[in-house]
Coordinates of C-alpha atoms in Angstrom, one line a residue:
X1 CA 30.3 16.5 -30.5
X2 CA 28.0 14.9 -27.6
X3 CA 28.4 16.2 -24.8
X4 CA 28.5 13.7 -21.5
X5 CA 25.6 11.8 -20.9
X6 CA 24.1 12.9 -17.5
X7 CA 23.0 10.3 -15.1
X8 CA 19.8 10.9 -13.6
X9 CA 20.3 10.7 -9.6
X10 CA 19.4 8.0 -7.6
X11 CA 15.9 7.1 -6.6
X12 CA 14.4 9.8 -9.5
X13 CA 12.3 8.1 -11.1
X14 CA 10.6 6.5 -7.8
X15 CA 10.7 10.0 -6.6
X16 CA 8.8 11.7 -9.6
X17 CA 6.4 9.0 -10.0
X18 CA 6.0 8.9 -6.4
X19 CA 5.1 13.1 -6.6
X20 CA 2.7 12.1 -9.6
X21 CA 0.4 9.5 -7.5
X22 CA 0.6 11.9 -5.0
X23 CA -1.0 15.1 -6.8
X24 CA -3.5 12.2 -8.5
X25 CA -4.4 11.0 -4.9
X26 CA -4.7 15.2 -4.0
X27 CA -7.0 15.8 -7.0
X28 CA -9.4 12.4 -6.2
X29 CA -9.8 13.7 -2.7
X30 CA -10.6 17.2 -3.8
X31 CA -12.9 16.1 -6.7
X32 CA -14.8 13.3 -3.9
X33 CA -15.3 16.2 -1.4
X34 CA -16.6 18.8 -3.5
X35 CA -18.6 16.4 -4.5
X36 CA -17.7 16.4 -8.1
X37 CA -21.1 14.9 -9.6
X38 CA -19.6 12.4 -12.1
X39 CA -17.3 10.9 -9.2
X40 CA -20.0 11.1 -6.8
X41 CA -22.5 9.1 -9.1
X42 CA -19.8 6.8 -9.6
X43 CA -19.2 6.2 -6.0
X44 CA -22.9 5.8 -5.6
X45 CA -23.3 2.8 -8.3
X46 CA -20.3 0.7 -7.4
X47 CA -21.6 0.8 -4.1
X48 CA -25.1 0.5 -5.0
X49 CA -24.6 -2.6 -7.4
X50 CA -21.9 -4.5 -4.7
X51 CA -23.9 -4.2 -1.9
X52 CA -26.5 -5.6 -3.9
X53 CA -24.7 -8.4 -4.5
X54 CA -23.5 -9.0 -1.2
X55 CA -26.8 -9.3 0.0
X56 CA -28.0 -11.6 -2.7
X57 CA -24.9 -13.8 -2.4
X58 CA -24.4 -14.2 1.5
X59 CA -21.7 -17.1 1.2
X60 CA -19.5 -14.7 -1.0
X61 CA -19.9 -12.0 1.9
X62 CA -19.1 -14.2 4.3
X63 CA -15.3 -15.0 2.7
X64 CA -15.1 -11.4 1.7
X65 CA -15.5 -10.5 5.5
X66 CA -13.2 -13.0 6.8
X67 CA -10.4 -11.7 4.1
X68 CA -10.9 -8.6 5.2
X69 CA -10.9 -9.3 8.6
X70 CA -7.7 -11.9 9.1
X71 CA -6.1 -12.1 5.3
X72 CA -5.8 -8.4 4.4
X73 CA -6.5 -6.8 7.4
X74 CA -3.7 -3.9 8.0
X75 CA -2.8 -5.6 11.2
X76 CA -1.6 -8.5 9.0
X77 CA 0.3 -6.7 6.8
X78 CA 2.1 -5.0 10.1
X79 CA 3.0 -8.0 11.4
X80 CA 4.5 -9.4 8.0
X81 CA 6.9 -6.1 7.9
X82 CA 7.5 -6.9 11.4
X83 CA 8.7 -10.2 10.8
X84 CA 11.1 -9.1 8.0
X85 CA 11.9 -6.3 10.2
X86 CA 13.1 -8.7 12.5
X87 CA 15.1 -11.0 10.0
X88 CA 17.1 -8.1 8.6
X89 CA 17.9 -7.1 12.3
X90 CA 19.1 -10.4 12.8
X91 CA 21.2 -10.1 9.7
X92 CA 22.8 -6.8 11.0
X93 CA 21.3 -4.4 8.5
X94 CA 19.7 -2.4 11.0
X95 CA 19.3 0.9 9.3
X96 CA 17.6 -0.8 6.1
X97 CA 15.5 -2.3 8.9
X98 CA 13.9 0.8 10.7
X99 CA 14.1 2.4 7.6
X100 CA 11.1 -0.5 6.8
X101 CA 9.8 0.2 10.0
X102 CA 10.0 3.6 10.2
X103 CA 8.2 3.9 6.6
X104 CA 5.1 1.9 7.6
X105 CA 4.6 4.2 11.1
X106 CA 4.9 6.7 9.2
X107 CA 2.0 5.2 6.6
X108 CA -0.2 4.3 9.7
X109 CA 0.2 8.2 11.1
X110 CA -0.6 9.4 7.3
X111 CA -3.5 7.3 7.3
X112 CA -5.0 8.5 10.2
X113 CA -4.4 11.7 10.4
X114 CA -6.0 12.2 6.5
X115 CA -9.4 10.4 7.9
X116 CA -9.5 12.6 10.8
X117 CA -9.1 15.9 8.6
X118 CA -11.3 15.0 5.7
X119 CA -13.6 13.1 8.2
X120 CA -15.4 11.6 4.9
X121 CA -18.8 9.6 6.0
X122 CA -18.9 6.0 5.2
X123 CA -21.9 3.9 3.1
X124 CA -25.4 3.9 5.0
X125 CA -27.3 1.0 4.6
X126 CA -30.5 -0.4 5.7
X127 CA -29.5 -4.1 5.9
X128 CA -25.6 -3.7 6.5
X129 CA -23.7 -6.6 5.6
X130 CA -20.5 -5.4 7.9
X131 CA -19.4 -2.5 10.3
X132 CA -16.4 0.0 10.2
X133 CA -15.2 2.7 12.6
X134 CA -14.0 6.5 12.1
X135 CA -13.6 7.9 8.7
X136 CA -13.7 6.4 5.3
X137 CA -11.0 8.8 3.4
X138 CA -8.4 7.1 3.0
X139 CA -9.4 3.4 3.3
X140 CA -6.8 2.0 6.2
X141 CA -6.5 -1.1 4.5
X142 CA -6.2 -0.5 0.7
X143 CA -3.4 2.1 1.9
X144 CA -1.7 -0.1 4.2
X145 CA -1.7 -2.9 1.6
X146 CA -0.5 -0.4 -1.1
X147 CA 2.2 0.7 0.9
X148 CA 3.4 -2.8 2.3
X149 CA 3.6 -4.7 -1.0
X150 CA 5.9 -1.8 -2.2
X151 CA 8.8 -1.4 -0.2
X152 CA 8.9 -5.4 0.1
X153 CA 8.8 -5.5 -3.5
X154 CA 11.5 -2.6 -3.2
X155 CA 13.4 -4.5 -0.8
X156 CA 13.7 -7.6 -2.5
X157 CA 15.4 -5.7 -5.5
X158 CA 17.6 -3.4 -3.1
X159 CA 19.2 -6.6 -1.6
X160 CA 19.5 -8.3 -4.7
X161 CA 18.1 -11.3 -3.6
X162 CA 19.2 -13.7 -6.0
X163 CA 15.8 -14.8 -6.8
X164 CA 15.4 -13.7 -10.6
X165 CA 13.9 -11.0 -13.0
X166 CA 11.2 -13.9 -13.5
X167 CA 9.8 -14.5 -9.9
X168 CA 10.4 -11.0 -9.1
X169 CA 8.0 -10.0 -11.6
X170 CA 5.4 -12.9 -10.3
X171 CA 5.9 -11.2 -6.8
X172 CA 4.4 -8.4 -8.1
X173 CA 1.6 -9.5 -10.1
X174 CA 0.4 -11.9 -7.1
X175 CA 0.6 -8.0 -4.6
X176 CA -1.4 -6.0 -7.7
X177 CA -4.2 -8.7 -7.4
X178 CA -3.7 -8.7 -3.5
X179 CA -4.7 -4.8 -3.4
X180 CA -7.0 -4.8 -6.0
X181 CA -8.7 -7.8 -4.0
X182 CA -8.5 -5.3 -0.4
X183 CA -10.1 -2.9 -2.3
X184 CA -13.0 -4.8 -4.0
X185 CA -13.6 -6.4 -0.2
X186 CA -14.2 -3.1 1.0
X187 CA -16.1 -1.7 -1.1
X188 CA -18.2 -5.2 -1.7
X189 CA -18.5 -5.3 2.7
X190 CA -20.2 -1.5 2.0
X191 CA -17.7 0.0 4.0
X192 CA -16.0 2.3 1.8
X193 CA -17.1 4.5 -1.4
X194 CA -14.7 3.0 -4.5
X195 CA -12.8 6.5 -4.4
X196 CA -11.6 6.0 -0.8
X197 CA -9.8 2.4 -2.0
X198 CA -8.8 4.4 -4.8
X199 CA -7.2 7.3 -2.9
X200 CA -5.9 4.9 -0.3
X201 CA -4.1 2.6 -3.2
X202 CA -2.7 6.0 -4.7
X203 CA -1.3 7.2 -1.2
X204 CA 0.3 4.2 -0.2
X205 CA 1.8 3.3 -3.5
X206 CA 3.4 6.9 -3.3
X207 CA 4.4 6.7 0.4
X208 CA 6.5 3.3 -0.6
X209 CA 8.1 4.9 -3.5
X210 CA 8.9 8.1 -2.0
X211 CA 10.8 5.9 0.8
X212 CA 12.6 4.4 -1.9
X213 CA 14.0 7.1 -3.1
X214 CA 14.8 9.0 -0.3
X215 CA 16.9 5.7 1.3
X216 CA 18.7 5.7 -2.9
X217 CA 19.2 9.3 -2.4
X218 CA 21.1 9.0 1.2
X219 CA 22.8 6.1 0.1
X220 CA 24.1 7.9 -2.4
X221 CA 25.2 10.6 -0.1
X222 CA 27.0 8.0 1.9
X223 CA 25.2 8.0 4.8
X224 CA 24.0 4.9 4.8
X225 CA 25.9 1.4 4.1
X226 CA 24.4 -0.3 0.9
X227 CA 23.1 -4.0 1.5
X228 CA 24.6 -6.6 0.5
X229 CA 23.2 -9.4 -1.7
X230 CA 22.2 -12.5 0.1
X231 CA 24.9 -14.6 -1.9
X232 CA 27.3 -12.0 -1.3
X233 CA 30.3 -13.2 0.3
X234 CA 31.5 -10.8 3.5
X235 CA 34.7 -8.9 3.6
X236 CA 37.4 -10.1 6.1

């Protein structure tokens, strides 16, 4: 006979692939420091051939700067968690709401205290084409993006927003090609080496899903109420 069937806990999967992108973001960082020569040379030619092209194709630049600047700037994608922050205080689901909160702080303090420690110079140019403070390691704005499209993503499918699997699954394709486009930007502006998008995408891809699993996991515990569905109707 079978024995019983054991149910994995919740939030496990977001939690191991959440520990996987973070040992992949640990080993980029240590392979880009060394430097690893292969990376390195990598870093070197993307950067190389973009900023090539951005001087070549000035009207290009120009909307990849003001992308960067107002579109996907990590201040924008603050104030869009604020605003949902806002609405599901409103609602009365204040836990799931700082949870949000307290997940992207917690991203901005990650963020900045990585650059400060691996204090990783950015791109030198001769005829810059745009300007960027402090460190490049991890890239501010591929991380914050990373991180932001996440736990919205999660938290449209923890509420069970009564949306569909179908525009669900647009939702996501439309925030891959938003942080894939905040990391071409950056690099294409010649303020960041390819690996620090790369690290920054890994870290706040992991940061998101490791807040997943931790609100599943206390949930679980009872500690915290579970949402209800928008449609949901409300107990008496």
């Amino acid at each position: 006979m079978r024995g019983p069937i054991r149910q994995s806990s919740p939030g496990a999967w977001q939690a191991a692939v959440a520990a996987a992108l973070g040992a992949a973001a640990v080993l980029l960082i240590v392979l880009a420091l060394l430097p690893w020569q292969p990376l390195a040379t990598l870093d070197t030619d993307v950067a190389s051939a973009l900023h090539a092209a951005a001087l070549d194709n000035p009207g290009v630049t120009r909307a990849n700067r003001v992308l960067s600047d107002w579109v996907w700037d990590p201040w924008a994608f603050r104030l869009l968690v604020a605003v949902v922050v806002g609405w599901l205080l409103w609602r009365g689901e204040r836990p799931l709401g700082w949870w949000l909160a307290g997940t992207v702080l917690v991203g901005s303090g990650l963020q900045q205290g990585l650059k400060a420690a691996l204090a990783r110079e950015r791109p030198q140019w001769r005829e810059p084409v745009d300007s960027a403070h402090y460190a490049a390691m991890p890239s501010g704005h591929t991380m914050t993006a990373a991180l932001v499209c996440v736990v919205l993503l999660w938290l449209w499918r923890e509420r069970g927003l009564p949306a569909g699997e179908t525009r669900w699954r647009s939702a996501a394709v439309v925030a891959c090609v938003f942080v894939a486009g905040v990391a071409f930007t950056r690099v294409w502006l010649g303020v960041h080496w390819l690996t620090d998008t790369l690290v920054g995408v890994l870290l706040g891809t992991a940061l998101g899903l490791a807040s997943a699993a931790a609100w599943a996991a206390l949930r679980a515990g009872e500690r915290l109420p579970a949402p209800s569905a928008g449609n949901a109707p409300r107990e008496r």
